[in-house]
mmCIF file of C-alpha atoms in Angstrom:
data_model
loop_
_atom_site.group_PDB
_atom_site.id
_atom_site.type_symbol
_atom_site.label_atom_id
_atom_site.label_comp_id
_atom_site.label_asym_id
_atom_site.label_seq_id
_atom_site.Cartn_x
_atom_site.Cartn_y
_atom_site.Cartn_z
ATOM 1 C CA ASP A 1 0.000 0.000 0.000
ATOM 2 C CA SER A 2 1.626 3.217 -1.226
ATOM 3 C CA GLY A 3 -0.543 5.460 0.941
ATOM 4 C CA VAL A 4 -1.994 7.178 -2.138
ATOM 5 C CA THR A 5 -5.708 6.576 -2.566
ATOM 6 C CA GLN A 6 -7.796 6.951 -5.695
ATOM 7 C CA THR A 7 -11.514 6.711 -6.290
ATOM 8 C CA PRO A 8 -13.354 5.260 -8.012
ATOM 9 C CA LYS A 9 -11.522 2.063 -8.945
ATOM 10 C CA HIS A 10 -13.566 1.591 -12.090
ATOM 11 C CA LEU A 11 -15.657 4.012 -14.116
ATOM 12 C CA ILE A 12 -17.786 3.196 -17.129
ATOM 13 C CA THR A 13 -19.410 6.022 -19.015
ATOM 14 C CA ALA A 14 -20.550 7.086 -22.460
ATOM 15 C CA THR A 15 -18.990 9.304 -25.075
ATOM 16 C CA GLY A 16 -19.639 12.987 -24.517
ATOM 17 C CA GLN A 17 -19.956 12.630 -20.764
ATOM 18 C CA ARG A 18 -17.894 14.219 -18.000
ATOM 19 C CA VAL A 19 -16.251 12.410 -15.090
ATOM 20 C CA THR A 20 -14.201 13.346 -12.045
ATOM 21 C CA LEU A 21 -11.399 11.225 -10.655
ATOM 22 C CA ARG A 22 -10.241 11.788 -7.115
ATOM 23 C CA CYS A 23 -6.859 11.326 -5.487
ATOM 24 C CA SER A 24 -5.570 11.715 -1.938
ATOM 25 C CA PRO A 25 -1.787 11.886 -1.649
ATOM 26 C CA ARG A 26 0.310 10.299 1.082
ATOM 27 C CA SER A 27 0.152 12.145 4.351
ATOM 28 C CA GLY A 28 2.515 15.096 4.201
ATOM 29 C CA ASP A 29 3.169 14.964 0.445
ATOM 30 C CA LEU A 30 2.564 18.332 -1.192
ATOM 31 C CA SER A 31 3.079 17.280 -4.822
ATOM 32 C CA VAL A 32 0.456 15.428 -6.825
ATOM 33 C CA TYR A 33 0.987 14.105 -10.337
ATOM 34 C CA TRP A 34 -1.542 12.648 -12.774
ATOM 35 C CA TYR A 35 -0.575 10.067 -15.373
ATOM 36 C CA GLN A 36 -2.500 8.265 -18.097
ATOM 37 C CA GLN A 37 -1.651 4.703 -19.048
ATOM 38 C CA SER A 38 -2.896 3.271 -22.316
ATOM 39 C CA LEU A 39 -1.789 0.212 -24.236
ATOM 40 C CA ASP A 40 -0.367 2.159 -27.151
ATOM 41 C CA GLN A 41 1.096 5.185 -25.357
ATOM 42 C CA GLY A 42 2.314 3.678 -22.100
ATOM 43 C CA LEU A 43 2.514 5.867 -18.996
ATOM 44 C CA GLN A 44 2.211 9.532 -19.909
ATOM 45 C CA PHE A 45 2.477 12.509 -17.579
ATOM 46 C CA LEU A 46 -0.568 14.760 -17.616
ATOM 47 C CA ILE A 47 -0.225 17.445 -14.959
ATOM 48 C CA GLN A 48 1.426 18.267 -11.623
ATOM 49 C CA TYR A 49 0.238 20.306 -8.665
ATOM 50 C CA TYR A 50 2.301 21.456 -5.735
ATOM 51 C CA ASN A 51 0.564 22.741 -2.629
ATOM 52 C CA GLY A 52 -2.488 23.840 -4.575
ATOM 53 C CA GLU A 53 -0.733 25.403 -7.532
ATOM 54 C CA GLU A 54 -0.259 24.002 -10.996
ATOM 55 C CA ARG A 55 3.439 23.308 -11.494
ATOM 56 C CA ALA A 56 3.736 21.552 -14.852
ATOM 57 C CA LYS A 57 1.652 20.325 -17.746
ATOM 58 C CA GLY A 58 2.400 17.419 -19.988
ATOM 59 C CA ASN A 59 0.364 15.955 -22.817
ATOM 60 C CA ILE A 60 -2.944 16.909 -21.276
ATOM 61 C CA LEU A 61 -5.877 17.563 -23.567
ATOM 62 C CA GLU A 62 -7.805 20.815 -23.276
ATOM 63 C CA ARG A 63 -10.882 18.744 -22.387
ATOM 64 C CA PHE A 64 -9.059 17.628 -19.236
ATOM 65 C CA SER A 65 -8.441 19.773 -16.185
ATOM 66 C CA ALA A 66 -7.313 19.261 -12.630
ATOM 67 C CA GLN A 67 -7.073 21.036 -9.337
ATOM 68 C CA GLN A 68 -5.590 20.507 -5.904
ATOM 69 C CA PHE A 69 -7.583 21.573 -2.872
ATOM 70 C CA PRO A 70 -6.398 23.060 0.447
ATOM 71 C CA ASP A 71 -6.488 19.626 2.080
ATOM 72 C CA LEU A 72 -4.107 18.534 -0.741
ATOM 73 C CA HIS A 73 -6.454 16.053 -2.390
ATOM 74 C CA SER A 74 -6.679 16.439 -6.138
ATOM 75 C CA GLU A 75 -9.330 15.918 -8.769
ATOM 76 C CA LEU A 76 -8.909 15.243 -12.470
ATOM 77 C CA ASN A 77 -11.869 16.277 -14.585
ATOM 78 C CA LEU A 78 -12.361 14.699 -17.985
ATOM 79 C CA SER A 79 -15.059 16.146 -20.226
ATOM 80 C CA SER A 80 -16.544 15.503 -23.673
ATOM 81 C CA LEU A 81 -15.212 11.995 -23.359
ATOM 82 C CA GLU A 82 -14.159 10.055 -26.431
ATOM 83 C CA LEU A 83 -13.537 6.357 -26.936
ATOM 84 C CA GLY A 84 -9.809 7.031 -27.003
ATOM 85 C CA ASP A 85 -9.893 8.386 -23.460
ATOM 86 C CA SER A 86 -10.393 4.874 -22.153
ATOM 87 C CA ALA A 87 -7.298 4.186 -20.076
ATOM 88 C CA LEU A 88 -5.911 3.773 -16.600
ATOM 89 C CA TYR A 89 -5.444 7.054 -14.766
ATOM 90 C CA PHE A 90 -2.924 7.148 -11.969
ATOM 91 C CA CYS A 91 -2.212 9.698 -9.339
ATOM 92 C CA ALA A 92 1.163 9.870 -7.642
ATOM 93 C CA SER A 93 2.606 11.939 -4.839
ATOM 94 C CA SER A 94 6.130 12.698 -3.763
ATOM 95 C CA VAL A 95 8.031 14.167 -0.882
ATOM 96 C CA ALA A 96 11.437 15.768 -0.801
ATOM 97 C CA THR A 97 14.321 13.338 -0.462
ATOM 98 C CA TYR A 98 17.958 14.183 0.224
ATOM 99 C CA ARG A 99 20.474 11.973 -1.566
ATOM 100 C CA TRP A 100 24.084 12.598 -2.476
ATOM 101 C CA GLY A 101 23.839 16.190 -1.356
ATOM 102 C CA VAL A 102 20.792 17.031 -3.466
ATOM 103 C CA TRP A 103 17.140 17.560 -2.597
ATOM 104 C CA SER A 104 14.590 16.283 -5.073
ATOM 105 C CA TYR A 105 11.012 15.139 -5.455
ATOM 106 C CA ASN A 106 11.843 12.356 -7.855
ATOM 107 C CA GLU A 107 10.560 9.410 -5.817
ATOM 108 C CA GLN A 108 6.901 9.242 -6.727
ATOM 109 C CA PHE A 109 4.455 6.838 -5.131
ATOM 110 C CA PHE A 110 1.495 5.768 -7.207
ATOM 111 C CA GLY A 111 -2.080 5.064 -6.263
ATOM 112 C CA PRO A 112 -3.997 1.984 -7.438
ATOM 113 C CA GLY A 113 -5.463 3.843 -10.400
ATOM 114 C CA THR A 114 -8.890 4.436 -11.893
ATOM 115 C CA ARG A 115 -9.809 2.377 -14.925
ATOM 116 C CA LEU A 116 -11.958 4.513 -17.220
ATOM 117 C CA THR A 117 -13.983 2.847 -19.929
ATOM 118 C CA VAL A 118 -15.772 5.054 -22.419
ATOM 119 C CA LEU A 119 -18.466 3.282 -24.437
ATOM 120 C CA GLY B 1 10.893 15.163 -25.525
ATOM 121 C CA GLN B 2 12.946 12.624 -23.631
ATOM 122 C CA GLN B 3 12.518 8.981 -24.578
ATOM 123 C CA LEU B 4 13.518 5.874 -22.691
ATOM 124 C CA ASN B 5 14.087 2.595 -24.497
ATOM 125 C CA GLN B 6 13.771 -0.584 -22.508
ATOM 126 C CA SER B 7 14.941 -4.012 -23.522
ATOM 127 C CA PRO B 8 13.952 -6.686 -23.765
ATOM 128 C CA GLN B 9 10.250 -5.976 -24.255
ATOM 129 C CA SER B 10 9.386 -9.307 -22.685
ATOM 130 C CA MET B 11 11.101 -12.318 -21.263
ATOM 131 C CA PHE B 12 10.175 -15.791 -20.138
ATOM 132 C CA ILE B 13 12.464 -17.370 -17.585
ATOM 133 C CA GLN B 14 12.584 -20.420 -15.355
ATOM 134 C CA GLU B 15 12.130 -19.962 -11.651
ATOM 135 C CA GLY B 16 15.520 -19.614 -10.006
ATOM 136 C CA GLU B 17 17.186 -17.932 -12.985
ATOM 137 C CA ASP B 18 18.727 -14.485 -12.865
ATOM 138 C CA VAL B 19 17.221 -11.680 -14.943
ATOM 139 C CA SER B 20 18.820 -8.645 -16.547
ATOM 140 C CA MET B 21 17.083 -5.738 -18.245
ATOM 141 C CA ASN B 22 18.197 -2.304 -19.264
ATOM 142 C CA CYS B 23 17.035 1.145 -20.145
ATOM 143 C CA THR B 24 18.718 3.654 -22.424
ATOM 144 C CA SER B 25 18.123 7.281 -23.226
ATOM 145 C CA SER B 26 19.283 9.685 -25.890
ATOM 146 C CA SER B 27 19.721 12.365 -23.229
ATOM 147 C CA ILE B 28 21.372 12.520 -19.840
ATOM 148 C CA PHE B 29 19.375 11.765 -16.718
ATOM 149 C CA ASN B 30 20.309 12.845 -13.202
ATOM 150 C CA THR B 31 18.095 10.224 -11.627
ATOM 151 C CA TRP B 32 16.945 6.767 -12.626
ATOM 152 C CA LEU B 33 13.950 5.064 -11.089
ATOM 153 C CA TRP B 34 12.796 1.485 -11.450
ATOM 154 C CA TYR B 35 9.161 0.540 -10.918
ATOM 155 C CA LYS B 36 7.244 -2.732 -11.008
ATOM 156 C CA GLN B 37 3.602 -2.944 -12.017
ATOM 157 C CA GLU B 38 1.377 -5.952 -11.473
ATOM 158 C CA PRO B 39 -1.968 -6.406 -13.256
ATOM 159 C CA GLY B 40 -4.637 -4.075 -11.930
ATOM 160 C CA GLU B 41 -2.195 -2.230 -9.687
ATOM 161 C CA GLY B 42 -0.267 0.999 -9.779
ATOM 162 C CA PRO B 43 3.505 1.089 -10.339
ATOM 163 C CA VAL B 44 5.528 0.382 -7.213
ATOM 164 C CA LEU B 45 8.872 2.083 -6.719
ATOM 165 C CA LEU B 46 11.663 -0.482 -6.406
ATOM 166 C CA ILE B 47 14.919 1.445 -6.567
ATOM 167 C CA ALA B 48 16.012 5.055 -7.038
ATOM 168 C CA LEU B 49 19.481 5.941 -8.326
ATOM 169 C CA TYR B 50 20.968 9.405 -8.028
ATOM 170 C CA LYS B 51 24.626 9.220 -8.972
ATOM 171 C CA ALA B 52 26.480 7.982 -12.053
ATOM 172 C CA GLY B 53 28.005 4.604 -11.276
ATOM 173 C CA GLU B 54 25.761 4.068 -8.251
ATOM 174 C CA LEU B 55 24.894 0.448 -7.528
ATOM 175 C CA THR B 56 21.908 -0.074 -5.232
ATOM 176 C CA SER B 57 20.224 -3.234 -4.014
ATOM 177 C CA ASN B 58 16.754 -3.949 -2.702
ATOM 178 C CA GLY B 59 16.617 -7.585 -1.660
ATOM 179 C CA ARG B 60 17.203 -9.708 -4.748
ATOM 180 C CA LEU B 61 17.050 -6.641 -6.982
ATOM 181 C CA THR B 62 20.130 -4.674 -7.960
ATOM 182 C CA ALA B 63 20.141 -1.592 -10.156
ATOM 183 C CA GLN B 64 22.976 0.465 -11.556
ATOM 184 C CA PHE B 65 23.183 4.026 -12.810
ATOM 185 C CA GLY B 66 25.302 3.915 -15.967
ATOM 186 C CA ILE B 67 28.446 6.005 -15.976
ATOM 187 C CA THR B 68 27.397 7.774 -19.188
ATOM 188 C CA ARG B 69 24.195 8.819 -17.349
ATOM 189 C CA LYS B 70 22.265 7.647 -20.399
ATOM 190 C CA ASP B 71 21.499 4.150 -19.204
ATOM 191 C CA SER B 72 20.530 2.032 -16.261
ATOM 192 C CA PHE B 73 20.338 -1.673 -15.545
ATOM 193 C CA LEU B 74 18.154 -3.816 -13.323
ATOM 194 C CA ASN B 75 19.062 -7.325 -12.270
ATOM 195 C CA ILE B 76 16.893 -9.790 -10.403
ATOM 196 C CA SER B 77 18.627 -12.775 -8.856
ATOM 197 C CA ALA B 78 17.071 -16.187 -8.252
ATOM 198 C CA SER B 79 13.685 -15.258 -9.715
ATOM 199 C CA ILE B 80 10.488 -16.449 -8.062
ATOM 200 C CA PRO B 81 6.896 -16.533 -9.367
ATOM 201 C CA SER B 82 5.957 -13.314 -7.554
ATOM 202 C CA ASP B 83 8.526 -11.431 -9.656
ATOM 203 C CA VAL B 84 6.020 -11.575 -12.522
ATOM 204 C CA GLY B 85 4.995 -8.157 -13.724
ATOM 205 C CA ILE B 86 6.065 -5.268 -15.904
ATOM 206 C CA TYR B 87 9.237 -3.440 -14.947
ATOM 207 C CA PHE B 88 9.512 0.198 -15.929
ATOM 208 C CA CYS B 89 12.451 2.526 -15.864
ATOM 209 C CA ALA B 90 11.720 6.206 -15.424
ATOM 210 C CA GLY B 91 13.567 9.452 -15.272
ATOM 211 C CA PRO B 92 12.508 12.931 -14.230
ATOM 212 C CA ASP B 93 12.301 16.071 -16.279
ATOM 213 C CA SER B 94 13.621 18.358 -13.598
ATOM 214 C CA GLY B 95 13.140 21.610 -15.446
ATOM 215 C CA ALA B 96 11.395 24.580 -13.865
ATOM 216 C CA GLY B 97 10.598 22.883 -10.573
ATOM 217 C CA SER B 98 8.732 19.970 -12.089
ATOM 218 C CA TYR B 99 9.626 16.357 -11.462
ATOM 219 C CA GLN B 100 7.350 14.790 -14.034
ATOM 220 C CA LEU B 101 8.537 11.328 -14.941
ATOM 221 C CA THR B 102 9.195 9.934 -18.391
ATOM 222 C CA PHE B 103 8.631 6.180 -18.489
ATOM 223 C CA GLY B 104 9.988 3.474 -20.723
ATOM 224 C CA LYS B 105 7.556 1.066 -22.370
ATOM 225 C CA GLY B 106 8.427 -1.628 -19.861
ATOM 226 C CA THR B 107 9.860 -5.136 -19.749
ATOM 227 C CA LYS B 108 7.229 -7.793 -19.161
ATOM 228 C CA LEU B 109 8.606 -10.619 -17.043
ATOM 229 C CA SER B 110 7.065 -14.074 -16.932
ATOM 230 C CA VAL B 111 8.436 -16.706 -14.561
ATOM 231 C CA ILE B 112 7.847 -20.363 -15.282
ATOM 232 C CA PRO B 113 7.615 -22.401 -12.068
#
């Protein structure tokens, strides 16, 4: 158990709909990352939040958005869903680690994921 | 963007055998991470490497940070059935305060009892 929780575990919806995925990071972790995993694209970074602020964006579609709340949980909103959005969506969190004289947030711990199926 | 190439893509081994897999990049990484993913689960962090030449073990797993900083290796000794899964290497894009990870496509390991 990584300490990162995600709900729901499974989500089945129709094209054109909107869904919200929820993530709670490990206790004390300020950074939250969202990733998409599909068979053809592998694990792809979507977006990062740090202490409520957006820090970086990856290959995230304009139909997708996210936010991090004051209690540090995060939500990923997917709208106007298409068949191709079917994938596993993972949330990860990280905490600062000090190794070889350098601080970093590289060690990310992943939640169990939400499997989204768009019909 | 950065790309990580993992090999082999898949491997079938007998229980008790040692396993080697590697990950290469066209660009330099300052950190290498190795994850394992089992069906229906999220990736689990196995080993993190921070320094060129670093050799780190986690039980039967040993990983090395290549001295060119463009590759990393993961070895599993005396494999057991629970080693089955997909092993991913990953490296961070540390620009502008982000630590987003780039992942390889994975090495799928099957262990024959």
